[in-house]
Coordinates of C-alpha atoms and ligand atoms in Angstrom, one line a residue:
M561 CA 26.7 4.4 -16.1
E562 CA 27.9 1.3 -17.8
I563 CA 25.1 -0.1 -20.0
I564 CA 25.5 -3.8 -20.7
I565 CA 23.0 -5.1 -23.3
Q566 CA 22.7 -8.8 -23.9
P567 CA 20.4 -10.7 -26.3
E568 CA 18.5 -12.4 -23.4
A569 CA 17.9 -12.0 -19.7
E570 CA 19.8 -15.2 -19.0
A571 CA 23.0 -13.7 -20.5
A572 CA 22.5 -10.3 -18.8
T573 CA 22.0 -12.1 -15.5
A574 CA 25.2 -14.1 -16.1
V575 CA 27.2 -10.8 -16.3
A576 CA 25.6 -9.6 -13.1
A577 CA 26.4 -12.9 -11.3
R578 CA 30.0 -12.7 -12.4
L579 CA 30.3 -9.2 -11.0
I580 CA 29.0 -10.4 -7.6
R581 CA 31.2 -13.5 -7.7
R582 CA 34.2 -11.3 -8.3
L583 CA 33.3 -9.1 -5.4
L584 CA 32.8 -12.1 -3.0
L585 CA 36.2 -13.6 -4.1
E586 CA 38.0 -10.3 -3.6
K587 CA 36.2 -9.4 -0.4
P588 CA 34.8 -12.4 1.4
A589 CA 33.2 -10.2 4.1
A590 CA 31.4 -8.1 1.5
V591 CA 28.1 -6.2 2.3
L592 CA 25.5 -6.8 -0.4
G593 CA 22.3 -4.9 -0.9
L594 CA 19.6 -7.1 -2.3
A595 CA 16.4 -6.7 -4.2
T596 CA 13.2 -8.7 -4.7
G597 CA 10.6 -9.0 -7.5
G598 CA 10.7 -11.2 -10.6
T599 CA 13.9 -9.6 -12.0
P600 CA 16.6 -10.9 -9.6
L601 CA 15.2 -14.4 -9.4
R602 CA 17.5 -15.7 -12.2
L603 CA 20.4 -13.9 -10.5
Y604 CA 19.8 -15.7 -7.2
R605 CA 19.6 -19.0 -9.0
A606 CA 22.9 -18.3 -10.8
L607 CA 24.6 -17.3 -7.6
V608 CA 23.4 -20.4 -5.8
A609 CA 24.8 -22.5 -8.7
M610 CA 28.2 -20.8 -8.3
K611 CA 28.6 -22.3 -4.8
L612 CA 30.3 -19.2 -3.4
D613 CA 31.3 -18.8 0.2
W614 CA 28.7 -16.6 1.9
R615 CA 29.9 -17.3 5.5
R616 CA 31.2 -13.8 6.1
V617 CA 28.8 -11.9 3.8
T618 CA 26.3 -9.4 5.2
T619 CA 23.1 -8.6 3.4
F620 CA 20.7 -5.7 3.6
N621 CA 17.4 -5.8 1.6
L622 CA 16.0 -2.7 0.0
D623 CA 12.4 -2.9 1.2
E624 CA 9.5 -4.8 2.9
Y625 CA 5.8 -4.4 3.0
A626 CA 4.5 -2.7 6.1
G627 CA 2.1 -4.9 8.1
L628 CA 3.3 -8.2 6.6
P629 CA 4.9 -10.7 9.1
P630 CA 8.1 -12.3 8.0
E631 CA 6.3 -15.7 7.5
H632 CA 3.7 -14.2 5.1
P633 CA 4.0 -15.8 1.7
Q634 CA 4.4 -12.5 -0.1
S635 CA 6.7 -10.9 2.5
Y636 CA 10.2 -10.0 1.2
H637 CA 11.6 -11.9 4.2
R638 CA 10.0 -15.0 2.9
F639 CA 11.0 -14.3 -0.7
M640 CA 14.7 -13.9 0.2
W641 CA 14.8 -17.1 2.3
E642 CA 13.0 -19.1 -0.3
N643 CA 15.0 -17.9 -3.3
L644 CA 18.5 -17.3 -1.9
F645 CA 19.3 -17.4 1.8
R646 CA 18.4 -21.0 2.5
H647 CA 20.4 -22.2 -0.4
V648 CA 23.8 -20.6 0.6
N649 CA 25.9 -20.7 3.8
L650 CA 24.9 -17.2 4.9
A651 CA 24.8 -16.6 8.7
K652 CA 21.3 -15.7 9.8
K653 CA 22.7 -12.9 12.0
N654 CA 24.2 -11.3 8.9
V655 CA 20.8 -11.0 7.2
H656 CA 18.9 -7.7 7.4
L657 CA 15.5 -6.7 6.0
P658 CA 13.4 -3.7 7.1
D659 CA 10.9 -4.8 9.8
G660 CA 7.4 -4.7 8.3
L661 CA 5.9 -5.1 11.7
A662 CA 7.8 -2.3 13.5
K663 CA 5.7 -0.5 16.1
D664 CA 7.9 2.6 16.0
I665 CA 8.6 2.8 12.3
P666 CA 10.9 5.9 12.3
A667 CA 13.0 4.4 15.1
S668 CA 13.2 1.1 13.3
C669 CA 14.2 2.8 10.0
A670 CA 16.9 4.8 11.8
E671 CA 18.2 1.6 13.3
Y672 CA 18.3 0.0 9.8
E673 CA 20.5 2.9 8.6
R674 CA 22.7 2.6 11.7
R675 CA 23.2 -1.1 11.0
I676 CA 24.2 -0.4 7.4
R677 CA 26.8 2.1 8.6
A678 CA 28.0 -0.2 11.3
A679 CA 28.6 -2.9 8.7
G680 CA 30.8 -0.5 6.8
G681 CA 28.3 0.5 4.1
I682 CA 27.0 -1.5 1.2
D683 CA 29.6 -2.6 -1.3
L684 CA 27.2 -3.6 -4.1
Q685 CA 23.5 -2.8 -4.3
V686 CA 21.3 -5.0 -6.6
L687 CA 18.4 -3.1 -8.0
G688 CA 15.3 -3.9 -10.1
L689 CA 13.2 -1.2 -11.8
G690 CA 9.5 -0.4 -11.4
T691 CA 7.6 0.5 -14.5
D692 CA 7.1 3.9 -13.0
G693 CA 10.9 4.3 -12.4
H694 CA 10.9 3.3 -8.8
I695 CA 14.0 1.7 -7.2
G696 CA 13.5 -0.1 -3.9
F697 CA 10.0 1.3 -3.3
N698 CA 11.0 4.9 -3.8
E699 CA 8.0 6.0 -5.8
P700 CA 8.0 9.1 -8.1
T701 CA 8.8 12.4 -6.2
S702 CA 11.0 10.5 -3.6
S703 CA 13.8 12.9 -2.5
L704 CA 17.3 12.4 -3.7
A705 CA 18.3 12.7 -0.1
S706 CA 15.7 10.3 1.3
R707 CA 16.7 7.6 3.8
T708 CA 15.0 4.4 5.0
R709 CA 11.4 5.3 5.7
I710 CA 7.7 4.4 5.2
K711 CA 6.3 5.1 1.7
T712 CA 2.9 4.8 0.1
L713 CA 2.7 2.8 -3.1
T714 CA 1.3 4.3 -6.2
P715 CA -1.8 2.7 -7.8
R716 CA 0.4 1.6 -10.7
T717 CA 2.9 -0.3 -8.4
R718 CA 0.0 -1.9 -6.6
R719 CA -1.4 -3.0 -9.9
D720 CA 2.0 -4.3 -11.1
N721 CA 2.4 -6.3 -7.9
A722 CA -1.1 -7.6 -7.8
R723 CA 0.0 -10.8 -9.6
Y724 CA 1.8 -11.9 -6.4
F725 CA -1.2 -11.3 -4.2
G726 CA -3.9 -12.9 -6.2
G727 CA -5.4 -9.5 -7.0
E728 CA -5.0 -5.9 -6.2
T729 CA -7.0 -5.8 -3.0
G730 CA -4.4 -7.8 -1.1
V731 CA -1.5 -5.6 -2.0
P732 CA -0.5 -3.4 1.0
H733 CA -0.5 0.3 0.6
H734 CA 2.5 1.0 2.7
V735 CA 6.1 -0.2 2.6
I736 CA 9.4 0.4 4.3
T737 CA 12.2 1.2 1.9
M738 CA 15.8 2.3 1.9
G739 CA 15.8 5.9 0.5
I740 CA 17.5 7.1 -2.7
G741 CA 20.1 8.7 -0.5
T742 CA 20.8 5.3 1.2
I743 CA 21.0 3.6 -2.2
L744 CA 23.3 6.2 -3.7
E745 CA 25.8 5.5 -0.8
A746 CA 26.4 2.0 -2.0
R747 CA 29.9 1.7 -3.6
T748 CA 28.5 0.0 -6.7
C749 CA 24.9 -0.1 -8.0
L750 CA 23.8 -3.0 -10.2
L751 CA 20.5 -2.3 -11.9
L752 CA 18.8 -5.2 -13.8
A753 CA 15.8 -4.8 -16.1
F754 CA 14.4 -7.3 -18.5
G755 CA 11.5 -7.3 -21.0
A756 CA 9.7 -4.8 -23.2
K757 CA 7.5 -3.5 -20.4
K758 CA 10.6 -2.0 -18.7
A759 CA 11.9 -0.3 -21.9
R760 CA 10.4 3.1 -21.2
A761 CA 11.5 3.1 -17.6
V762 CA 15.1 2.1 -18.6
A763 CA 15.3 4.8 -21.2
A764 CA 14.1 7.5 -18.7
A765 CA 16.6 6.2 -16.1
V766 CA 19.6 6.1 -18.3
E767 CA 19.0 8.9 -20.9
G768 CA 16.3 11.0 -19.4
P769 CA 16.7 14.1 -17.2
V770 CA 17.5 13.5 -13.5
T771 CA 14.2 14.0 -11.9
S772 CA 12.4 12.9 -8.8
L773 CA 9.5 12.0 -11.1
H774 CA 11.6 9.1 -12.3
P775 CA 13.6 8.0 -9.2
A776 CA 15.9 5.6 -11.1
S777 CA 17.2 8.6 -13.1
M778 CA 19.0 9.7 -9.9
L779 CA 21.4 6.8 -10.4
Q780 CA 23.0 9.2 -13.0
M781 CA 24.4 11.0 -10.0
H782 CA 26.3 7.8 -8.8
P783 CA 29.9 7.2 -10.0
E784 CA 29.7 3.4 -10.3
V785 CA 26.5 2.0 -11.8
K786 CA 26.2 -1.1 -14.0
V787 CA 23.0 -1.6 -15.9
C788 CA 22.4 -5.2 -17.2
L789 CA 19.6 -5.4 -19.8
D790 CA 18.2 -7.8 -22.3
E791 CA 17.4 -6.5 -25.8
P792 CA 13.7 -5.8 -25.3
A793 CA 14.4 -3.7 -22.2
A794 CA 17.1 -1.8 -24.1
A795 CA 14.8 -1.1 -27.1
R796 CA 14.2 2.6 -26.4
L797 CA 17.8 3.6 -25.7
K798 CA 19.0 6.2 -28.2
K799 CA 22.6 5.3 -27.7
A800 CA 22.2 1.5 -27.6
D801 CA 24.7 0.9 -30.5
Y802 CA 27.3 3.0 -28.6
Y803 CA 26.8 1.0 -25.4
R804 CA 27.1 -2.3 -27.3
W805 CA 30.3 -1.2 -28.9
V806 CA 31.8 0.0 -25.6
Y807 CA 31.0 -3.4 -24.0
A808 CA 32.4 -5.4 -26.9
H809 CA 35.6 -3.4 -26.8
K810 CA 36.4 -3.3 -23.1
P811 CA 40.1 -3.6 -22.4
A812 CA 40.9 -7.0 -20.8
W813 CA 41.6 -5.4 -17.4
Q814 CA 38.1 -4.0 -17.3
Q815 CA 36.3 -7.2 -18.1
F816 CA 34.3 -9.3 -15.7
Ligands
GLP1271 C1 8.9 -4.1 -6.6 C2 10.2 -4.0 -5.7 C3 11.3 -3.5 -6.5 C4 11.4 -4.2 -7.8 C5 10.3 -3.8 -8.7 C6 10.2 -4.5 -10.0 O1 7.9 -3.3 -6.4 N1 10.0 -3.3 -4.5 O2 12.5 -3.6 -5.7 O3 12.6 -3.8 -8.5 O4 9.0 -3.8 -8.0 O5 9.7 -5.8 -9.9 P1 9.8 -6.9 -11.0 O6 11.3 -7.3 -11.0 O7 8.9 -8.0 -10.5 O8 9.4 -6.3 -12.3

């Protein structure tokens, strides 16, 4: 894991945006895995401002609420169109999100996995981090080998997301999410976490034991993970000084 600690979320986001820009310049038909939530909002704004060419890019989102139609204000379909897709020249046919309204959920999930494979796999997967360590919506005890499937949210995640639904009662209990196994197949994973409330989850993901009780810790099994943090999110990392030194002394050919 490469841990990149910046004084503020803005600067940490700028590093992440440069990584994605480099990928899109090197590989105009790149396949991006995308995330929702408050964390990647700045990233999407930064990418829009970069005016990159998205014509040949394909996207796959991590997750969607089960039972929410695409036009629902809190659906991840709506989130992505509002915050990124409608601002760039991405082809609608290249946009993929799990179908929250699928009648046959296992078949729809298998089809999602098939589409990822048919697109050549995900080059770079953007990830946020739940306070309970979830990535996508893979809640604690998700299997390392899990694929796209239906999951039940923990009470804690429902509480965390209540702010978007005007209270906890409106938050769905079920979601469709790529699995940990799906995420680990992305060629690069780019995890973003900002703010003091993520500090415990970050420390457990980066320096804790690999355990299904903290799904993000399974990223330690992946060969190419970048973690972009602001100082408050990095506050509980034991080796923070080492990570800062490493980043400040990267050889020129490794910089982005
Ligand atoms: C949500 C999403 C995750 C996201 C996480 C953190 O439940 N499914 O993909 O990373 O929670 O959200 P936020 O960035 O708003 O803190």
